[in-house]
Amino acid sequence: MKNNTAPEKINEAEKAETLSDLFNRFVRESGELFPALEGSILLMDVADYKVYGLYGLDRDKVKASDTQLLGYLGAHPTSVYLRKHPEESSRASYDPWSGASIIFFNDKIDPEVAKIATEKANERTLHLLDHELGHLAIEDGMYDNPQSPQGLLGENIADAYALLRHYQRFGTSKECFDKYVSPFARASSLIFSGDATHFTTFTLQAISNARNALKIDNIDAATTARMARDYARFFTPKPETVKKLKAAFKPVKDTWEKDRDTGLQKLIDVTLDPANDIEVFRTGETWLRPYLKGSVTFPDGTTPALSYFETKTLERKLDERMFRLARAAKMARKQEPHRPGQPTLRRFPSP
Protein backbone atom coordinates (compact mmCIF):
# COMPACT_ATOMS: atom_id res chain seq x y z
CA MET A 1 0.00 0.00 0.00
CA LYS A 2 1.31 3.45 -0.84
CA ASN A 3 2.55 5.54 2.09
CA ASN A 4 0.21 8.51 2.37
CA THR A 5 3.06 10.72 3.56
CA ALA A 6 5.10 10.12 0.43
CA PRO A 7 5.56 13.17 -1.81
CA GLU A 8 3.04 13.10 -4.65
CA LYS A 9 3.75 13.40 -8.36
CA ILE A 10 2.99 16.82 -9.81
CA ASN A 11 -0.57 17.00 -11.18
CA GLU A 12 -1.97 18.69 -14.26
CA ALA A 13 -3.07 21.83 -12.41
CA GLU A 14 0.39 22.32 -10.97
CA LYS A 15 1.96 22.09 -14.42
CA ALA A 16 0.20 25.27 -15.51
CA GLU A 17 0.80 27.33 -12.36
CA THR A 18 2.60 30.65 -12.45
CA LEU A 19 6.10 31.06 -11.07
CA SER A 20 4.76 32.94 -8.04
CA ASP A 21 2.27 30.15 -7.37
CA LEU A 22 5.04 27.59 -7.68
CA PHE A 23 7.22 29.50 -5.19
CA ASN A 24 4.41 29.78 -2.67
CA ARG A 25 3.51 26.11 -3.01
CA PHE A 26 7.14 25.04 -2.71
CA VAL A 27 7.67 26.98 0.52
CA ARG A 28 4.46 25.59 2.01
CA GLU A 29 5.22 22.00 1.02
CA SER A 30 8.83 22.24 2.23
CA GLY A 31 7.59 22.97 5.74
CA GLU A 32 5.16 20.04 5.53
CA LEU A 33 7.88 17.65 4.33
CA PHE A 34 10.47 18.81 6.87
CA PRO A 35 8.84 19.91 10.16
CA ALA A 36 12.12 21.41 11.40
CA LEU A 37 11.81 24.00 8.61
CA GLU A 38 8.09 24.66 9.03
CA GLY A 39 7.46 28.32 9.74
CA SER A 40 11.09 29.31 9.17
CA ILE A 41 11.76 28.82 5.46
CA LEU A 42 11.76 31.74 3.04
CA LEU A 43 12.34 32.00 -0.69
CA MET A 44 13.65 35.23 -2.20
CA ASP A 45 13.50 35.92 -5.92
CA VAL A 46 16.68 37.99 -6.12
CA ALA A 47 15.87 39.65 -9.44
CA ASP A 48 12.42 40.86 -8.36
CA TYR A 49 13.13 41.53 -4.66
CA LYS A 50 10.11 39.35 -3.84
CA VAL A 51 10.06 37.20 -0.71
CA TYR A 52 7.81 34.16 -0.41
CA GLY A 53 6.80 32.50 2.86
CA LEU A 54 6.38 35.59 5.04
CA TYR A 55 2.74 34.85 5.82
CA GLY A 56 3.45 31.38 7.12
CA LEU A 57 6.27 32.25 9.52
CA ASP A 58 6.34 30.90 13.06
CA ARG A 59 7.15 33.92 15.20
CA ASP A 60 8.64 31.70 17.88
CA LYS A 61 11.28 30.67 15.34
CA VAL A 62 11.66 33.90 13.37
CA LYS A 63 11.52 36.95 15.63
CA ALA A 64 11.97 39.67 12.97
CA SER A 65 8.92 41.44 11.57
CA ASP A 66 7.96 41.26 7.90
CA THR A 67 9.22 44.80 7.33
CA GLN A 68 12.54 44.02 9.00
CA LEU A 69 12.94 40.85 6.97
CA LEU A 70 12.20 42.54 3.66
CA GLY A 71 14.78 45.23 4.28
CA TYR A 72 17.31 42.79 5.68
CA LEU A 73 17.03 40.31 2.81
CA GLY A 74 17.17 43.06 0.21
CA ALA A 75 20.54 44.16 1.64
CA HIS A 76 21.73 40.64 2.52
CA PRO A 77 25.30 39.97 1.28
CA THR A 78 24.09 36.95 -0.69
CA SER A 79 21.33 38.81 -2.54
CA VAL A 80 23.66 41.76 -3.21
CA TYR A 81 26.31 39.44 -4.61
CA LEU A 82 23.84 37.55 -6.79
CA ARG A 83 22.37 40.74 -8.24
CA LYS A 84 25.89 41.78 -9.24
CA HIS A 85 26.51 38.32 -10.69
CA PRO A 86 23.31 37.18 -12.46
CA GLU A 87 25.25 34.34 -14.07
CA GLU A 88 25.71 32.71 -10.66
CA SER A 89 23.30 29.98 -9.60
CA SER A 90 20.93 30.13 -6.64
CA ARG A 91 22.06 29.77 -3.03
CA ALA A 92 20.75 28.31 0.22
CA SER A 93 21.61 29.78 3.60
CA TYR A 94 20.66 29.55 7.25
CA ASP A 95 20.53 33.05 8.68
CA PRO A 96 21.38 33.25 12.40
CA TRP A 97 20.16 36.86 12.74
CA SER A 98 16.58 36.08 11.76
CA GLY A 99 16.50 32.34 12.43
CA ALA A 100 15.21 31.76 8.89
CA SER A 101 16.38 29.22 6.32
CA ILE A 102 16.53 31.04 3.01
CA ILE A 103 16.65 30.04 -0.64
CA PHE A 104 17.98 32.87 -2.80
CA PHE A 105 16.58 32.16 -6.26
CA ASN A 106 18.84 33.62 -8.96
CA ASP A 107 18.28 31.46 -12.04
CA LYS A 108 16.60 32.88 -15.09
CA ILE A 109 13.95 31.05 -17.05
CA ASP A 110 13.87 32.21 -20.67
CA PRO A 111 10.49 34.02 -20.92
CA GLU A 112 9.97 32.83 -24.49
CA VAL A 113 10.54 29.22 -23.40
CA ALA A 114 8.20 29.70 -20.45
CA LYS A 115 5.41 30.92 -22.75
CA ILE A 116 5.48 27.81 -24.93
CA ALA A 117 6.70 25.24 -22.42
CA THR A 118 5.44 26.16 -18.96
CA GLU A 119 5.69 22.56 -17.81
CA LYS A 120 9.36 22.32 -18.79
CA ALA A 121 10.21 25.69 -17.24
CA ASN A 122 8.54 24.73 -13.96
CA GLU A 123 10.23 21.34 -13.99
CA ARG A 124 13.65 22.98 -14.19
CA THR A 125 12.72 25.41 -11.45
CA LEU A 126 11.68 22.55 -9.18
CA HIS A 127 15.00 20.78 -9.82
CA LEU A 128 16.80 23.89 -8.65
CA LEU A 129 14.58 24.46 -5.62
CA ASP A 130 14.78 20.82 -4.55
CA HIS A 131 18.58 21.04 -4.77
CA GLU A 132 18.65 24.09 -2.48
CA LEU A 133 16.16 22.47 -0.11
CA GLY A 134 18.47 19.45 0.08
CA HIS A 135 21.19 21.74 1.40
CA LEU A 136 18.90 23.17 4.08
CA ALA A 137 16.97 20.10 5.18
CA ILE A 138 19.45 17.22 5.14
CA GLU A 139 22.27 16.55 7.58
CA ASP A 140 25.68 17.45 6.06
CA GLY A 141 23.96 19.36 3.26
CA MET A 142 25.32 22.75 4.35
CA TYR A 143 28.99 23.72 4.32
CA ASP A 144 31.24 26.75 4.74
CA ASN A 145 34.04 26.04 2.28
CA PRO A 146 33.01 24.87 -1.22
CA GLN A 147 36.55 23.62 -1.87
CA SER A 148 36.49 21.28 1.14
CA PRO A 149 35.49 17.59 1.30
CA GLN A 150 32.39 18.74 3.20
CA GLY A 151 31.53 21.05 0.32
CA LEU A 152 31.75 18.20 -2.20
CA LEU A 153 29.61 15.97 0.03
CA GLY A 154 27.05 18.75 0.50
CA GLU A 155 26.65 19.20 -3.25
CA ASN A 156 26.27 15.44 -3.76
CA ILE A 157 23.59 15.32 -1.05
CA ALA A 158 21.67 18.22 -2.62
CA ASP A 159 21.85 16.73 -6.12
CA ALA A 160 20.90 13.27 -4.87
CA TYR A 161 17.83 14.68 -3.16
CA ALA A 162 16.84 16.71 -6.23
CA LEU A 163 17.10 13.66 -8.50
CA LEU A 164 15.07 11.48 -6.13
CA ARG A 165 12.40 14.19 -6.02
CA HIS A 166 12.43 14.36 -9.82
CA TYR A 167 11.49 10.68 -9.96
CA GLN A 168 8.85 11.15 -7.26
CA ARG A 169 7.30 14.10 -9.06
CA PHE A 170 7.48 12.91 -12.66
CA GLY A 171 7.97 9.13 -12.49
CA THR A 172 11.01 6.91 -12.93
CA SER A 173 10.34 6.47 -16.64
CA LYS A 174 11.22 10.14 -17.20
CA GLU A 175 14.98 10.56 -17.09
CA CYS A 176 16.34 13.87 -15.86
CA PHE A 177 18.26 15.97 -18.40
CA ASP A 178 18.36 19.15 -16.36
CA LYS A 179 21.23 21.60 -16.89
CA TYR A 180 22.24 21.01 -13.26
CA VAL A 181 20.77 17.85 -11.79
CA SER A 182 21.95 15.18 -14.22
CA PRO A 183 25.08 13.03 -14.57
CA PHE A 184 25.70 14.55 -18.01
CA ALA A 185 25.46 18.16 -16.81
CA ARG A 186 27.80 17.66 -13.86
CA ALA A 187 30.34 15.80 -16.01
CA SER A 188 30.10 18.53 -18.63
CA SER A 189 30.78 21.23 -16.03
CA LEU A 190 33.92 19.49 -14.83
CA ILE A 191 35.22 18.68 -18.32
CA PHE A 192 34.61 22.02 -20.01
CA SER A 193 34.52 24.48 -17.10
CA GLY A 194 36.79 22.83 -14.55
CA ASP A 195 34.00 22.86 -11.91
CA ALA A 196 35.19 20.32 -9.36
CA THR A 197 32.99 21.64 -6.54
CA HIS A 198 29.76 20.33 -8.09
CA PHE A 199 31.00 16.99 -9.41
CA THR A 200 28.10 14.71 -8.48
CA THR A 201 28.04 12.50 -11.58
CA PHE A 202 28.83 9.19 -9.86
CA THR A 203 26.16 9.70 -7.19
CA LEU A 204 23.54 10.66 -9.77
CA GLN A 205 24.44 7.71 -12.00
CA ALA A 206 24.00 5.33 -9.07
CA ILE A 207 20.53 6.68 -8.29
CA SER A 208 19.52 6.69 -11.94
CA ASN A 209 20.61 3.07 -12.39
CA ALA A 210 18.72 1.93 -9.30
CA ARG A 211 15.64 4.15 -9.59
CA ASN A 212 13.17 1.39 -10.44
CA ALA A 213 14.40 -0.84 -7.61
CA LEU A 214 14.15 1.87 -4.95
CA LYS A 215 10.31 1.95 -4.82
CA ILE A 216 10.54 5.73 -4.62
CA ASP A 217 6.75 6.25 -4.70
CA ASN A 218 6.39 4.35 -1.43
CA ILE A 219 8.80 6.32 0.76
CA ASP A 220 8.12 9.42 2.85
CA ALA A 221 10.11 12.64 2.99
CA ALA A 222 12.36 11.59 5.87
CA THR A 223 13.29 8.36 4.11
CA THR A 224 13.94 10.24 0.87
CA ALA A 225 16.31 12.56 2.73
CA ARG A 226 18.13 9.65 4.38
CA MET A 227 18.44 7.88 1.04
CA ALA A 228 19.91 10.99 -0.58
CA ARG A 229 22.49 11.32 2.19
CA ASP A 230 23.39 7.62 2.11
CA TYR A 231 23.88 7.61 -1.65
CA ALA A 232 26.01 10.74 -1.42
CA ARG A 233 28.17 9.36 1.39
CA PHE A 234 28.70 6.12 -0.51
CA PHE A 235 29.35 7.48 -4.02
CA THR A 236 30.89 10.94 -3.52
CA PRO A 237 34.44 10.65 -4.87
CA LYS A 238 37.38 11.53 -2.70
CA PRO A 239 38.83 15.04 -3.17
CA GLU A 240 41.98 13.56 -4.70
CA THR A 241 39.85 11.73 -7.26
CA VAL A 242 38.11 14.94 -8.33
CA LYS A 243 41.48 16.70 -8.47
CA LYS A 244 42.74 13.90 -10.73
CA LEU A 245 39.69 14.21 -13.00
CA LYS A 246 40.07 17.96 -13.27
CA ALA A 247 43.74 17.56 -14.24
CA ALA A 248 42.97 14.79 -16.74
CA PHE A 249 40.39 16.91 -18.58
CA LYS A 250 42.20 20.25 -18.40
CA PRO A 251 43.73 19.70 -21.88
CA VAL A 252 40.18 19.17 -23.17
CA LYS A 253 38.98 22.41 -21.57
CA ASP A 254 41.94 24.37 -22.94
CA THR A 255 41.54 22.96 -26.44
CA TRP A 256 37.74 23.28 -26.47
CA GLU A 257 37.91 26.99 -25.70
CA LYS A 258 39.96 27.52 -28.86
CA ASP A 259 38.27 25.09 -31.25
CA ARG A 260 35.37 22.77 -30.50
CA ASP A 261 36.14 20.23 -33.21
CA THR A 262 39.68 19.77 -31.89
CA GLY A 263 38.36 19.83 -28.33
CA LEU A 264 35.95 17.01 -29.10
CA GLN A 265 38.78 14.89 -30.45
CA LYS A 266 40.84 15.66 -27.33
CA LEU A 267 37.93 14.52 -25.16
CA ILE A 268 37.71 11.27 -27.10
CA ASP A 269 41.47 10.73 -26.77
CA VAL A 270 41.47 11.34 -23.00
CA THR A 271 38.44 9.12 -22.44
CA LEU A 272 39.85 6.19 -24.40
CA ASP A 273 43.47 6.57 -23.27
CA PRO A 274 44.48 3.20 -21.74
CA ALA A 275 46.75 5.08 -19.33
CA ASN A 276 43.69 6.66 -17.68
CA ASP A 277 41.65 4.75 -15.11
CA ILE A 278 37.98 3.85 -14.96
CA GLU A 279 36.94 7.08 -13.23
CA VAL A 280 38.36 9.19 -16.04
CA PHE A 281 36.69 6.91 -18.57
CA ARG A 282 33.30 7.05 -16.84
CA THR A 283 33.39 10.84 -16.68
CA GLY A 284 34.23 11.25 -20.37
CA GLU A 285 31.82 8.52 -21.42
CA THR A 286 28.99 10.23 -19.50
CA TRP A 287 29.28 13.19 -21.87
CA LEU A 288 30.06 11.25 -25.05
CA ARG A 289 27.14 8.78 -24.95
CA PRO A 290 24.40 11.46 -25.13
CA TYR A 291 26.45 13.32 -27.73
CA LEU A 292 26.54 10.23 -29.94
CA LYS A 293 22.75 9.93 -29.63
CA GLY A 294 22.31 13.49 -30.86
CA SER A 295 21.13 14.78 -27.48
CA VAL A 296 23.78 17.50 -27.15
CA THR A 297 23.11 20.88 -28.72
CA PHE A 298 24.69 24.30 -28.29
CA PRO A 299 22.76 27.61 -28.50
CA ASP A 300 25.27 29.13 -30.91
CA GLY A 301 24.87 26.32 -33.41
CA THR A 302 28.54 25.31 -33.40
CA THR A 303 28.05 21.77 -32.15
CA PRO A 304 30.93 19.61 -33.43
CA ALA A 305 29.80 16.72 -35.58
CA LEU A 306 31.11 13.25 -36.42
CA SER A 307 30.41 11.30 -39.57
CA TYR A 308 28.31 8.15 -39.43
CA PHE A 309 31.45 6.02 -39.64
CA GLU A 310 33.20 8.02 -36.90
CA THR A 311 30.13 7.74 -34.67
CA LYS A 312 29.89 3.96 -35.01
CA THR A 313 33.64 3.58 -34.51
CA LEU A 314 33.55 5.64 -31.32
CA GLU A 315 30.57 3.68 -29.98
CA ARG A 316 32.48 0.44 -30.54
CA LYS A 317 35.62 1.77 -28.88
CA LEU A 318 33.66 2.99 -25.86
CA ASP A 319 32.00 -0.42 -25.51
CA GLU A 320 35.36 -2.20 -25.79
CA ARG A 321 37.03 0.07 -23.25
CA MET A 322 34.14 -0.32 -20.84
CA PHE A 323 34.28 -4.11 -21.18
CA ARG A 324 38.02 -4.23 -20.53
CA LEU A 325 37.78 -1.99 -17.48
CA ALA A 326 34.87 -3.98 -16.03
CA ARG A 327 36.73 -7.25 -16.56
CA ALA A 328 39.89 -5.85 -14.95
CA ALA A 329 37.89 -4.68 -11.94
CA LYS A 330 36.27 -8.11 -11.60
CA MET A 331 39.64 -9.86 -11.73
CA ALA A 332 41.07 -7.50 -9.12
CA ARG A 333 38.24 -8.37 -6.74
CA LYS A 334 38.86 -12.08 -7.21
CA GLN A 335 42.54 -11.71 -6.42
CA GLU A 336 41.99 -9.64 -3.30
CA PRO A 337 42.42 -12.06 -0.31
CA HIS A 338 40.69 -9.87 2.29
CA ARG A 339 38.37 -7.14 1.16
CA PRO A 340 38.25 -4.06 3.42
CA GLY A 341 35.20 -3.46 5.53
CA GLN A 342 32.38 -1.52 3.89
CA PRO A 343 30.90 1.68 5.33
CA THR A 344 28.07 1.11 7.76
CA LEU A 345 25.50 2.10 5.17
CA ARG A 346 22.85 0.32 3.25
CA ARG A 347 24.50 -1.22 0.19
CA PHE A 348 23.22 0.08 -3.13
CA PRO A 349 23.51 -1.35 -6.62
CA SER A 350 26.75 -0.24 -8.22
CA PRO A 351 26.43 2.41 -10.93
mmCIF file of C-alpha atoms in Angstrom, residues 281 285 289 316-330:
data_model
loop_
_atom_site.group_PDB
_atom_site.id
_atom_site.type_symbol
_atom_site.label_atom_id
_atom_site.label_comp_id
_atom_site.label_asym_id
_atom_site.label_seq_id
_atom_site.Cartn_x
_atom_site.Cartn_y
_atom_site.Cartn_z
ATOM 1 C CA PHE A 281 36.686 6.907 -18.575
ATOM 2 C CA GLU A 285 31.816 8.523 -21.417
ATOM 3 C CA ARG A 289 27.143 8.785 -24.951
ATOM 4 C CA ARG A 316 32.481 0.438 -30.544
ATOM 5 C CA LYS A 317 35.621 1.775 -28.878
ATOM 6 C CA LEU A 318 33.661 2.992 -25.855
ATOM 7 C CA ASP A 319 32.005 -0.417 -25.515
ATOM 8 C CA GLU A 320 35.359 -2.202 -25.793
ATOM 9 C CA ARG A 321 37.030 0.073 -23.253
ATOM 10 C CA MET A 322 34.143 -0.320 -20.840
ATOM 11 C CA PHE A 323 34.275 -4.109 -21.183
ATOM 12 C CA ARG A 324 38.017 -4.233 -20.528
ATOM 13 C CA LEU A 325 37.782 -1.992 -17.482
ATOM 14 C CA ALA A 326 34.871 -3.983 -16.027
ATOM 15 C CA ARG A 327 36.733 -7.249 -16.561
ATOM 16 C CA ALA A 328 39.893 -5.855 -14.946
ATOM 17 C CA ALA A 329 37.887 -4.677 -11.937
ATOM 18 C CA LYS A 330 36.274 -8.106 -11.603
#
